[in-house]
PDB file of C-alpha atoms in Angstrom:
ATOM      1  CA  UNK A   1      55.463  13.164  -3.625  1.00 50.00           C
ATOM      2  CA  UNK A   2      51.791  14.237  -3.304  1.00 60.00           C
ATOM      3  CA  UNK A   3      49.621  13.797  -0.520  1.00 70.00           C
ATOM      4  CA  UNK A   4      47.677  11.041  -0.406  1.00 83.00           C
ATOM      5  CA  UNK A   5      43.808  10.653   0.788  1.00 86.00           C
ATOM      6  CA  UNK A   6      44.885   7.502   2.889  1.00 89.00           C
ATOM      7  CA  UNK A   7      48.048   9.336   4.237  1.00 90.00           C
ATOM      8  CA  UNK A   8      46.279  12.866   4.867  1.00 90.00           C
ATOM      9  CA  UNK A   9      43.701  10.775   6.763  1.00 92.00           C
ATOM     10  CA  UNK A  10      46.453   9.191   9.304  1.00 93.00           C
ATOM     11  CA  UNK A  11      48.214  12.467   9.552  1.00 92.00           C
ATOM     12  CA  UNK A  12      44.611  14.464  10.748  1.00 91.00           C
ATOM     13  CA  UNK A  13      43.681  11.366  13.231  1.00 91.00           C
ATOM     14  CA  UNK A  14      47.485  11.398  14.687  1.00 91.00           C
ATOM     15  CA  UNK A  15      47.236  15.022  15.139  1.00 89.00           C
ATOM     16  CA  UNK A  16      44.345  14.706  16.892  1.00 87.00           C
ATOM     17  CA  UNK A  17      44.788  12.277  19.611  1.00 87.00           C
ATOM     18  CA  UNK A  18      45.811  13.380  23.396  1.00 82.00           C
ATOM     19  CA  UNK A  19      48.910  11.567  24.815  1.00 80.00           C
ATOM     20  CA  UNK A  20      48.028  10.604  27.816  1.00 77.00           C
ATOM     21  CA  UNK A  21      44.487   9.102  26.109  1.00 72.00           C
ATOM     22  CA  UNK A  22      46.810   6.412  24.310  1.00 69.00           C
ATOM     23  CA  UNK A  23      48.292   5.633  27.922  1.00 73.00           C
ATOM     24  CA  UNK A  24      51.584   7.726  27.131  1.00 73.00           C
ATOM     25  CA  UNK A  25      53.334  10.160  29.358  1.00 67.00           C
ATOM     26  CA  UNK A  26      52.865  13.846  28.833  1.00 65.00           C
ATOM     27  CA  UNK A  27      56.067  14.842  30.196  1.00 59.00           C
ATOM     28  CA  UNK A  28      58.562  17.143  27.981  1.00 63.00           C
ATOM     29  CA  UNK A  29      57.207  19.340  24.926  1.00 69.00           C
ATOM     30  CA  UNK A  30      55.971  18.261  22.006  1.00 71.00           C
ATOM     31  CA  UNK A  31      56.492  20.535  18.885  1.00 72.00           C
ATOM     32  CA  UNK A  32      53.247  19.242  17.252  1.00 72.00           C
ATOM     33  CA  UNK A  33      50.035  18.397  18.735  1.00 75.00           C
ATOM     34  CA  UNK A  34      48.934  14.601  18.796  1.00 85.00           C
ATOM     35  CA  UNK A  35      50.808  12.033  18.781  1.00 88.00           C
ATOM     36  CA  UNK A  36      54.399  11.119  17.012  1.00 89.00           C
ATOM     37  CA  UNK A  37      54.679   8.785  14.045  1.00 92.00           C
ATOM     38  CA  UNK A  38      56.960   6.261  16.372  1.00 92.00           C
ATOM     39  CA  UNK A  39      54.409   6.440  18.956  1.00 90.00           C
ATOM     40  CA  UNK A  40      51.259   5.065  16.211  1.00 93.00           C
ATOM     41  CA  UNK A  41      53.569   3.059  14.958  1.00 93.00           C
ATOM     42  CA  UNK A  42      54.619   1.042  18.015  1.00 93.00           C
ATOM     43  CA  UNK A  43      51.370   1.000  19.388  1.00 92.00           C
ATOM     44  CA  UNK A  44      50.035  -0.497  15.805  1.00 93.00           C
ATOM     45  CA  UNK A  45      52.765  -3.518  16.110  1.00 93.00           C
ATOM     46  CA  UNK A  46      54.857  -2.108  12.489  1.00 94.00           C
ATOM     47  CA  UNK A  47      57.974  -0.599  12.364  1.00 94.00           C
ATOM     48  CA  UNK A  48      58.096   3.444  12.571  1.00 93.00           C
ATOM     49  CA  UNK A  49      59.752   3.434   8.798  1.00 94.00           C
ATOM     50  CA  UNK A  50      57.071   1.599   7.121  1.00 93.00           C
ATOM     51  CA  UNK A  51      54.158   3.821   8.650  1.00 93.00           C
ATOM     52  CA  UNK A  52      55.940   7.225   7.841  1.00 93.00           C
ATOM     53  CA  UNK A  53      55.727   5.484   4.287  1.00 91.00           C
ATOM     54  CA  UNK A  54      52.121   5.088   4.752  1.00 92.00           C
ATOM     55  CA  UNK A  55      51.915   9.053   5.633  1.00 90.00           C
ATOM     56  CA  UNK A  56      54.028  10.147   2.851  1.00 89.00           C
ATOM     57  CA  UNK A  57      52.021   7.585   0.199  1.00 83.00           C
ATOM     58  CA  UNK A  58      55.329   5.610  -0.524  1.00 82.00           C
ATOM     59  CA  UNK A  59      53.865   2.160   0.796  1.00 74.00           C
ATOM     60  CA  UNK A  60      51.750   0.188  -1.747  1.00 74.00           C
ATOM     61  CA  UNK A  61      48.323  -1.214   0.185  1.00 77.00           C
ATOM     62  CA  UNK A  62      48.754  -1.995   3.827  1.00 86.00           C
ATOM     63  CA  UNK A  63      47.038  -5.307   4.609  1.00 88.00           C
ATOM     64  CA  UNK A  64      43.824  -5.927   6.488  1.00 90.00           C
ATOM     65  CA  UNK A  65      45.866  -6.922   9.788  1.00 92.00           C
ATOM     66  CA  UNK A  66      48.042  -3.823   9.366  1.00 93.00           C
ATOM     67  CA  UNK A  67      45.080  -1.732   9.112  1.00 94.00           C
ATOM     68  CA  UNK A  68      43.272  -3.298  11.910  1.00 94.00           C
ATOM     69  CA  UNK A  69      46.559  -2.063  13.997  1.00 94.00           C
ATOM     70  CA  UNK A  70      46.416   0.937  12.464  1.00 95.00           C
ATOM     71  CA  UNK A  71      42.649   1.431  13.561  1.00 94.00           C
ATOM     72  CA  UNK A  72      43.375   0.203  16.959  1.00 93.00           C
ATOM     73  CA  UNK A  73      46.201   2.694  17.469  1.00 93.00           C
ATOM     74  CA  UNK A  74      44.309   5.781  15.812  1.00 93.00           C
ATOM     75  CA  UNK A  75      41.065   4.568  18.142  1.00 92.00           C
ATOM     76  CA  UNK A  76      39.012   4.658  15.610  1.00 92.00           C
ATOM     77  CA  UNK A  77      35.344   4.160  15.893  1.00 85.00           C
ATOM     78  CA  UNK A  78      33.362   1.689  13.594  1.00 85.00           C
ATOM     79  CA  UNK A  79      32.769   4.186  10.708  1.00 88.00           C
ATOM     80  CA  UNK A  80      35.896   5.921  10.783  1.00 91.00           C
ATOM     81  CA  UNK A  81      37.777   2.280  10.720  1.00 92.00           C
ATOM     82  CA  UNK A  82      35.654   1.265   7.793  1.00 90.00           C
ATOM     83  CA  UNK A  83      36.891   4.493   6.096  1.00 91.00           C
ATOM     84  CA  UNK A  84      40.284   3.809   6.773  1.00 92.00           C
ATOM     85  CA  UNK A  85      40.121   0.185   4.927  1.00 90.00           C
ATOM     86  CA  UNK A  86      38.035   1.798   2.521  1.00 88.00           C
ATOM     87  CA  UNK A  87      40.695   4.943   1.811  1.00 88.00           C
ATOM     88  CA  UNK A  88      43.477   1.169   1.550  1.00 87.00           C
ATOM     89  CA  UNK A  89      41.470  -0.360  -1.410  1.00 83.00           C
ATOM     90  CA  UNK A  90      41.934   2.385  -3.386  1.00 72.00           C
ATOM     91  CA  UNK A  91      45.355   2.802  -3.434  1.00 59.00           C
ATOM     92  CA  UNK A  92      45.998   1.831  -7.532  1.00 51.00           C
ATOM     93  CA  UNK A  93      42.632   1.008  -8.241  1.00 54.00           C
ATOM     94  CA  UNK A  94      41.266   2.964 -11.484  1.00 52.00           C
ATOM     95  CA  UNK A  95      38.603   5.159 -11.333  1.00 51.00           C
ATOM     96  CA  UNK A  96      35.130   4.441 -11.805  1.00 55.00           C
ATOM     97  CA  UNK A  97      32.961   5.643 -14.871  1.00 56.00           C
ATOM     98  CA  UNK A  98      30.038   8.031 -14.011  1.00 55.00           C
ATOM     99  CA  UNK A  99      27.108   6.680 -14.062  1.00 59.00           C
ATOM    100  CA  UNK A 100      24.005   8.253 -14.645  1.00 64.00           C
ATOM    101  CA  UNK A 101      21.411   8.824 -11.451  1.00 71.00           C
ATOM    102  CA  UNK A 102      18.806   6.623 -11.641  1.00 80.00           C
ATOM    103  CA  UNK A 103      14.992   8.522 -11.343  1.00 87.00           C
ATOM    104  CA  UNK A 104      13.857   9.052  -7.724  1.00 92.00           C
ATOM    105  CA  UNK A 105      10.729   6.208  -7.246  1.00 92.00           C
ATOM    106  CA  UNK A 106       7.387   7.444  -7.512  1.00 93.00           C
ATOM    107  CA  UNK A 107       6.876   5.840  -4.071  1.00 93.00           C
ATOM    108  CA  UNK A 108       9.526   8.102  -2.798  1.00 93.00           C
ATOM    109  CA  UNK A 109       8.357  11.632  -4.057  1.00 92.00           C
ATOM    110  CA  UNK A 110       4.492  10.310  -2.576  1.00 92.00           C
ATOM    111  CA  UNK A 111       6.231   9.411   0.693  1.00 92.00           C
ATOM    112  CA  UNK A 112       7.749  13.252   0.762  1.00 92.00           C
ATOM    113  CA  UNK A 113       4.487  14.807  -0.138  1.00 89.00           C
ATOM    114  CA  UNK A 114       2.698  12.655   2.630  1.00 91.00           C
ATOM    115  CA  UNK A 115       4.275  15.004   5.158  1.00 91.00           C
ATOM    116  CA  UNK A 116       2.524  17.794   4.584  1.00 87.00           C
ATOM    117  CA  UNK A 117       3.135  19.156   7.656  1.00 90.00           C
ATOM    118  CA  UNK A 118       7.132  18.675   7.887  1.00 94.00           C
ATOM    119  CA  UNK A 119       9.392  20.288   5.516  1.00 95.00           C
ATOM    120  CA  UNK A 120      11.153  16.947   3.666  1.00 96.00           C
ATOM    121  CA  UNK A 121      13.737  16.497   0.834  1.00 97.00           C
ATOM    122  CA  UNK A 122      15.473  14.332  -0.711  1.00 97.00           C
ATOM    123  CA  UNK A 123      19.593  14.827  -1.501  1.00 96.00           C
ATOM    124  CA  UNK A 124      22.417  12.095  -3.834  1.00 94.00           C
ATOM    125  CA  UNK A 125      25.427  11.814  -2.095  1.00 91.00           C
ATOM    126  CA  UNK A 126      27.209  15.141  -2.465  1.00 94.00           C
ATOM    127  CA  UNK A 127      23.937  16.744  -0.882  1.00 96.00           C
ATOM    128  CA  UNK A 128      22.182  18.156  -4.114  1.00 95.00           C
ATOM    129  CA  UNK A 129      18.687  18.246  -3.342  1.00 95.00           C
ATOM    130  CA  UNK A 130      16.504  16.267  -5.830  1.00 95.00           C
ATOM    131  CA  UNK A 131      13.340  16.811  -4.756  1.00 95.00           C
ATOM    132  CA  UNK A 132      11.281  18.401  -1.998  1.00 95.00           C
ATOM    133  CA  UNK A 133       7.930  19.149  -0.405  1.00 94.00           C
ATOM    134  CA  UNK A 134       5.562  22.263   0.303  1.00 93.00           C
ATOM    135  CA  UNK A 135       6.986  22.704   3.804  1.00 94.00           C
ATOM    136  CA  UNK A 136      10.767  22.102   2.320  1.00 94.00           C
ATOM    137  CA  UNK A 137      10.314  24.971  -0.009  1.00 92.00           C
ATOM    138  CA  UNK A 138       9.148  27.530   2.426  1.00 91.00           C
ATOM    139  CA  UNK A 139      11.847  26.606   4.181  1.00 91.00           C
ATOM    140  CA  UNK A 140      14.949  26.683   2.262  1.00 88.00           C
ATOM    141  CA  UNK A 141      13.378  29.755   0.362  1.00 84.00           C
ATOM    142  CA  UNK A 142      12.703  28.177  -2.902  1.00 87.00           C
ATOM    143  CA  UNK A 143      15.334  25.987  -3.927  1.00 89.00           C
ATOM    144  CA  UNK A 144      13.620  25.663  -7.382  1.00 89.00           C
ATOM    145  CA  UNK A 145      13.880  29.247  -7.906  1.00 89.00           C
ATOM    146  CA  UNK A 146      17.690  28.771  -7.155  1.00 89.00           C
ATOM    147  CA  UNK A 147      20.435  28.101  -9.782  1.00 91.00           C
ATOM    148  CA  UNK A 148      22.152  24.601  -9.661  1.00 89.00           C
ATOM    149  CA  UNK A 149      25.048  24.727  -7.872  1.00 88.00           C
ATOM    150  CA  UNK A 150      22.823  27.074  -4.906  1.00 90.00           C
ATOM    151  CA  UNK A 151      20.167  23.583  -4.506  1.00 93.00           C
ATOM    152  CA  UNK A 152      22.710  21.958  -2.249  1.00 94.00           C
ATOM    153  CA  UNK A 153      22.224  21.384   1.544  1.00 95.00           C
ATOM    154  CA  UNK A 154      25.988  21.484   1.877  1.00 95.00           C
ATOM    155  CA  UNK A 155      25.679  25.134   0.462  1.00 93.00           C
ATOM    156  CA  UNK A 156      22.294  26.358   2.104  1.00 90.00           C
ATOM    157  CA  UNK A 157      24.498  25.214   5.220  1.00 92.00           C
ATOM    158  CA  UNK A 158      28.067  26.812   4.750  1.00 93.00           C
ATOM    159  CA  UNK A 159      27.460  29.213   1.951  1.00 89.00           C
ATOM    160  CA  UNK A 160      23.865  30.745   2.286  1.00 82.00           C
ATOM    161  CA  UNK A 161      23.788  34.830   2.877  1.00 73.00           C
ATOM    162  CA  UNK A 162      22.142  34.032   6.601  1.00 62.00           C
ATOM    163  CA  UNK A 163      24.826  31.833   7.766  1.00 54.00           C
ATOM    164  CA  UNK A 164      27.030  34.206  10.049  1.00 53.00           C
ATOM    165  CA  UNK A 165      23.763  34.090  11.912  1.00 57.00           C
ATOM    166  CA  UNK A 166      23.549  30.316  12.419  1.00 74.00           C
ATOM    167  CA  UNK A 167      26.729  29.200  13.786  1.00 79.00           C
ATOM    168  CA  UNK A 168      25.733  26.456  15.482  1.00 87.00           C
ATOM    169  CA  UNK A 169      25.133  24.908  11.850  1.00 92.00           C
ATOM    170  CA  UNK A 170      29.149  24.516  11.584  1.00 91.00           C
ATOM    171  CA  UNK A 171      30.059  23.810  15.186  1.00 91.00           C
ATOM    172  CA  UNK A 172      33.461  21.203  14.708  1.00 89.00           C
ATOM    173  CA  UNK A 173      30.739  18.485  17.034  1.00 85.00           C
ATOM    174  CA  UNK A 174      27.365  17.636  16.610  1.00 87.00           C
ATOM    175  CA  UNK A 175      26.520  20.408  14.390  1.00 94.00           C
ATOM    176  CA  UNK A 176      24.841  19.528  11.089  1.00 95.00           C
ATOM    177  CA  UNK A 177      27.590  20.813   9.072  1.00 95.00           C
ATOM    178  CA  UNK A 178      30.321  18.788  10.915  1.00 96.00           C
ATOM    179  CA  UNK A 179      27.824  15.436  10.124  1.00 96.00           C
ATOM    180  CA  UNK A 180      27.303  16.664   6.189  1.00 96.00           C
ATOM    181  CA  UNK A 181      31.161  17.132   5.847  1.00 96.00           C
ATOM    182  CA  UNK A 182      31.809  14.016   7.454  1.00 95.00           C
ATOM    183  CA  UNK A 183      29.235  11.918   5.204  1.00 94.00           C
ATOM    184  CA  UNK A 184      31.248  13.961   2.193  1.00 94.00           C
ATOM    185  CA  UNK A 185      34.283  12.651   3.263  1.00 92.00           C
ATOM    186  CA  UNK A 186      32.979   9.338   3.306  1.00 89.00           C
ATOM    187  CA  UNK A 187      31.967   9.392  -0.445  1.00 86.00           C
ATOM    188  CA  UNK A 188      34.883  10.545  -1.312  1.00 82.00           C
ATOM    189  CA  UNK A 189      36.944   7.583  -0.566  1.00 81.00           C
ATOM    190  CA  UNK A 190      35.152   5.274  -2.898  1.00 76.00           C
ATOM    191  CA  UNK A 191      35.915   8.407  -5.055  1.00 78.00           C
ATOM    192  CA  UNK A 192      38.976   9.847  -5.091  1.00 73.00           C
ATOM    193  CA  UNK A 193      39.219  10.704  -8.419  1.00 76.00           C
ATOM    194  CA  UNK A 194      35.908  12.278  -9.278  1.00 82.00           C
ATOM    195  CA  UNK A 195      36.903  15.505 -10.759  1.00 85.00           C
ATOM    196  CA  UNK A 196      32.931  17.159 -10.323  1.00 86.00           C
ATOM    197  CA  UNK A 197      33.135  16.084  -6.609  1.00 89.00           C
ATOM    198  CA  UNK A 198      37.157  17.990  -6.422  1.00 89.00           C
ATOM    199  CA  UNK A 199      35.554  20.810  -7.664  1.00 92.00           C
ATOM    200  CA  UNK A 200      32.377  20.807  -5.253  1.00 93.00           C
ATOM    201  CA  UNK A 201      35.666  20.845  -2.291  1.00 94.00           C
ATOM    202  CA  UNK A 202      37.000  23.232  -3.754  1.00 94.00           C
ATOM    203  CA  UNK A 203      34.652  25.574  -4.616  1.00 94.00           C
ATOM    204  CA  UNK A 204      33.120  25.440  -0.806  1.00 95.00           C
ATOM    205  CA  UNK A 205      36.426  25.510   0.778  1.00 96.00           C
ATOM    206  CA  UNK A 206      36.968  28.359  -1.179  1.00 95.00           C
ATOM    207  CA  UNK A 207      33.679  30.375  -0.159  1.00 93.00           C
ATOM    208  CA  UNK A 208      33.416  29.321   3.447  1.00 93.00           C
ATOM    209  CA  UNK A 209      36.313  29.154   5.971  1.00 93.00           C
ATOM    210  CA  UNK A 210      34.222  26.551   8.274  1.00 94.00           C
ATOM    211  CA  UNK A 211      34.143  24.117   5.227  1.00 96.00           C
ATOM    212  CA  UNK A 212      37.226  23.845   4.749  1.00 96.00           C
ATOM    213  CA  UNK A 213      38.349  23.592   8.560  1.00 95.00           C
ATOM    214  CA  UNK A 214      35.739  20.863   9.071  1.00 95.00           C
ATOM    215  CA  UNK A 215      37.115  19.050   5.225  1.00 95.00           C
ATOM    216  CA  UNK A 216      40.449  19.249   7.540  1.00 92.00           C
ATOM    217  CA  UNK A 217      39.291  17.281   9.988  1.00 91.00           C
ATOM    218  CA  UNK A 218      39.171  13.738   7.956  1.00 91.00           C
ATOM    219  CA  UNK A 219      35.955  12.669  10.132  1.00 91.00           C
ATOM    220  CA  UNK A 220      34.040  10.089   7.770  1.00 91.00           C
ATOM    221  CA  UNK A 221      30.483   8.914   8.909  1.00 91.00           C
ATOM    222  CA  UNK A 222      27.061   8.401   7.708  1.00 91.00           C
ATOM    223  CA  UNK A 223      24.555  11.806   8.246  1.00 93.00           C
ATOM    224  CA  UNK A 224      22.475  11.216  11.566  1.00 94.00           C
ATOM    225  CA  UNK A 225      19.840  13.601  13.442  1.00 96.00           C
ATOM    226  CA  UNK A 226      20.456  16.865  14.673  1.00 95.00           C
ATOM    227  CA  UNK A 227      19.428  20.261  14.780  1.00 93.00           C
ATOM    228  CA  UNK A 228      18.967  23.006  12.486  1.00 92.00           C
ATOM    229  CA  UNK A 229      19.493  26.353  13.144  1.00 88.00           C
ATOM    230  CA  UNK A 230      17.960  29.304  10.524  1.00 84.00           C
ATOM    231  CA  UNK A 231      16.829  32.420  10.486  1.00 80.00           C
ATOM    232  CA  UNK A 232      13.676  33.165   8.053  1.00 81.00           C
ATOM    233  CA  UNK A 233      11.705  36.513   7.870  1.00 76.00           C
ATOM    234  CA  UNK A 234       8.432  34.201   7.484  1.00 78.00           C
ATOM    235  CA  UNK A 235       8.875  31.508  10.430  1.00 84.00           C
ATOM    236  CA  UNK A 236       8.712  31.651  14.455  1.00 78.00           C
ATOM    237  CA  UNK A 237      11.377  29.132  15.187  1.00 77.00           C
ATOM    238  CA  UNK A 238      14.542  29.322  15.042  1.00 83.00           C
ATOM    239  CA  UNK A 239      15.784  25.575  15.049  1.00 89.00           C
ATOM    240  CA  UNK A 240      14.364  22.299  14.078  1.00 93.00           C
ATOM    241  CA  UNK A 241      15.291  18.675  14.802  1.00 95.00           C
ATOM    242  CA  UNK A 242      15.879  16.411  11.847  1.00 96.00           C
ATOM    243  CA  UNK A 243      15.744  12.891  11.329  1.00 97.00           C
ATOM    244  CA  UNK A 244      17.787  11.407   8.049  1.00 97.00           C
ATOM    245  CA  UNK A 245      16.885   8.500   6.732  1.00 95.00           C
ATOM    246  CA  UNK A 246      18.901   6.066   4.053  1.00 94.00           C
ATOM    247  CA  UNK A 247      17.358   5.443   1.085  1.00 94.00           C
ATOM    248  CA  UNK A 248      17.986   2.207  -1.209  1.00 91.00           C
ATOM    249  CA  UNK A 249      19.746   4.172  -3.728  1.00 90.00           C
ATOM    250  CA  UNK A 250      23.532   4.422  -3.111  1.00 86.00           C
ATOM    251  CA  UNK A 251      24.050   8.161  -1.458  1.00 89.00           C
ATOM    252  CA  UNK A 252      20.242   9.508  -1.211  1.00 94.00           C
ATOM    253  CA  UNK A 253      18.886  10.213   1.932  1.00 96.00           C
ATOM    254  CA  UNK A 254      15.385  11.832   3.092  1.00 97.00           C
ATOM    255  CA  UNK A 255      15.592  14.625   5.453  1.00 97.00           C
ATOM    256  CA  UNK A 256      12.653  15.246   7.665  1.00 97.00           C
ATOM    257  CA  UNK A 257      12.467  18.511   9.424  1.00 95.00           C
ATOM    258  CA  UNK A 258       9.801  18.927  12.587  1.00 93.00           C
ATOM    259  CA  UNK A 259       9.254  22.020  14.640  1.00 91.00           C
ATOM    260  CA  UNK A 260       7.093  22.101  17.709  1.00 89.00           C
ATOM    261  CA  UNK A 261       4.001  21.150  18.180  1.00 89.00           C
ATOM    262  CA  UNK A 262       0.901  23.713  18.080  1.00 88.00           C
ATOM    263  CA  UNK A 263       3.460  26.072  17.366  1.00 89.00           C
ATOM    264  CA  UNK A 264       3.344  28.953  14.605  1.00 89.00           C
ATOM    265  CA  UNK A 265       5.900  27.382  12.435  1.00 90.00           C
ATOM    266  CA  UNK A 266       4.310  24.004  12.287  1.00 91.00           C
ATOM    267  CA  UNK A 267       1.284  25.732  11.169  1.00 91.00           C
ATOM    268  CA  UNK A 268       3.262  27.498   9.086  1.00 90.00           C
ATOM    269  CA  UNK A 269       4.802  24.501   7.250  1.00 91.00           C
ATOM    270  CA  UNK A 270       1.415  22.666   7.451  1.00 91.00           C
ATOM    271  CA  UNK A 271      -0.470  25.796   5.259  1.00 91.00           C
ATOM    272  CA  UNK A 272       2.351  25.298   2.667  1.00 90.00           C
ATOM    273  CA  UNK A 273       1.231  21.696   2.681  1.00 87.00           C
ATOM    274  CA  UNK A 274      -2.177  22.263   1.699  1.00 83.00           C
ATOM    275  CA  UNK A 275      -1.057  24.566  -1.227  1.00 74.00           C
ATOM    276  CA  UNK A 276      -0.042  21.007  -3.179  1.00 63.00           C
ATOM    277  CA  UNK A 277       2.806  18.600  -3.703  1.00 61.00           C
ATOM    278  CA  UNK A 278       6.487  19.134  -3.896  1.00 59.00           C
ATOM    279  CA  UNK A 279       8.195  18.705  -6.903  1.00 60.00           C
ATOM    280  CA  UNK A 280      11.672  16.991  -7.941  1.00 56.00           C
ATOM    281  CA  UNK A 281      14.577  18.273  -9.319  1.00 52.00           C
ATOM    282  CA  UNK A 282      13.622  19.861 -13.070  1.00 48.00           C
TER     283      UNK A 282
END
């Protein structure tokens, strides 16, 4: 039978946890890491044959109380138990048309061009940039000069020519790669049939080993700040916080980039400003 996205998921997070975090002895040797499917199961109230049906994807739609245990066991945070429901409710349920991306708001593209000084762009939920400013271009070296699949954060992170020298990009914690693959993940469950959005996995797991080992961990949660780590032939620093911010339409978020003040690179960015607005996708 194949693997599941709701069964994969369970497997990762059981994997994952430490015995003697769940209050269980460590005694003895354990062939696998984590913990064992009887061991979830008893601590999630169910019986250990009906959750190794879960795993396999031979159990129709746990129910919300199930699932609650199943979160408890797992210790899942708030996003990740969200996902979990989330990965439930589609079990059976038929895939959902495309629909076509609505036009970014004119207020948005004159909120990006209003930091001038701050490289700023906007991305739809698989992370393909759809518009930028000034300061954004200089930075990510021209995304409009780029073809399609190359104007994507996910690949300027995992797949760009400079990455072996930013590792700290695709760090397994609190590295901006770890957060994009875990937002990814995320919009995956609500589509787990999206053949374009297959293909994106695919074609990054294929091209970048630290992709694919962070797609491995099932962690599912909303982009937050961080730091970015580069390396460009025309800029001082070599890392910039970020701020993301949600935007009203389903999956788009603006990215705001700010290096130090007084410094070279902020001038740097803020010269680029001056030279005139960004521009969306074409």
């Amino acid at each position: 039978m194949p693997e599941t996205p709701l069964g994969a998921f369970l497997r990762a997070r059981r994997a994952r946890l430490v015995p003697a975090d769940a209050g269980l002895p460590t005694a003895g040797r354990r062939r696998t890491p984590g913990l064992r499917r009887e061991e979830v199961a008893a601590r999630a109230g169910i019986s250990a044959d009906y959750y190794a049906r879960l795993e396999q994807g031979r159990q129709r739609v746990p129910t919300g109380p199930v699932l609650d245990g199943l979160a408890e066991a797992l210790q899942l945070a708030g996003s990740e138990r969200a996902y979990l429901h989330r990965l439930a409710a589609q079990r059976g349920r038929p895939a959902p048309p495309p629909a076509d991306a609505p036009a970014l708001p004119a207020t948005t593209l004159a909120l990006l061009d209003t930091l001038d000084a701050a490289p700023a762009f906007v991305t739809g939920p698989t992370f393909d940039l759809l518009a930028w400013n000034r300061p954004a271009a200089l930075l990510l070296a021209g995304p409009e000069r780029r073809p399609p699949h190359e104007r994507n954060l996910l690949w300027q992170v995992f797949c760009c020519p400079y990455r072996d020298r930013s590792a700290g990009n695709v760090a397994a914690d609190g590295s901006i790669g770890a957060d994009l693959v875990a937002s990814l993940r995320a919009h995956h469950a609500d589509r787990p049939r999206d053949r374009a959005l297959h293909a994106l996995v695919h074609r990054l797991s294929g091209d970048s080993p630290a992709f694919a080992a962070l797609w491995d961990h099932h962690r599912a949660a909303p982009p937050r700040p961080g730091r970015l780590h580069f390396r460009h032939p025309a800029l001082a620093t070599t890392a910039l916080d970020y701020t993301v911010l949600p935007l009203p339409e389903e999956g788009r978020h603006l990215f705001a980039c700010l290096a130090p003040p007084d410094s070279p690179t902020r001038r740097a960015f803020a010269a680029a400003g001056r030279a005139g607005p960004g521009q969306p996708l074409p």
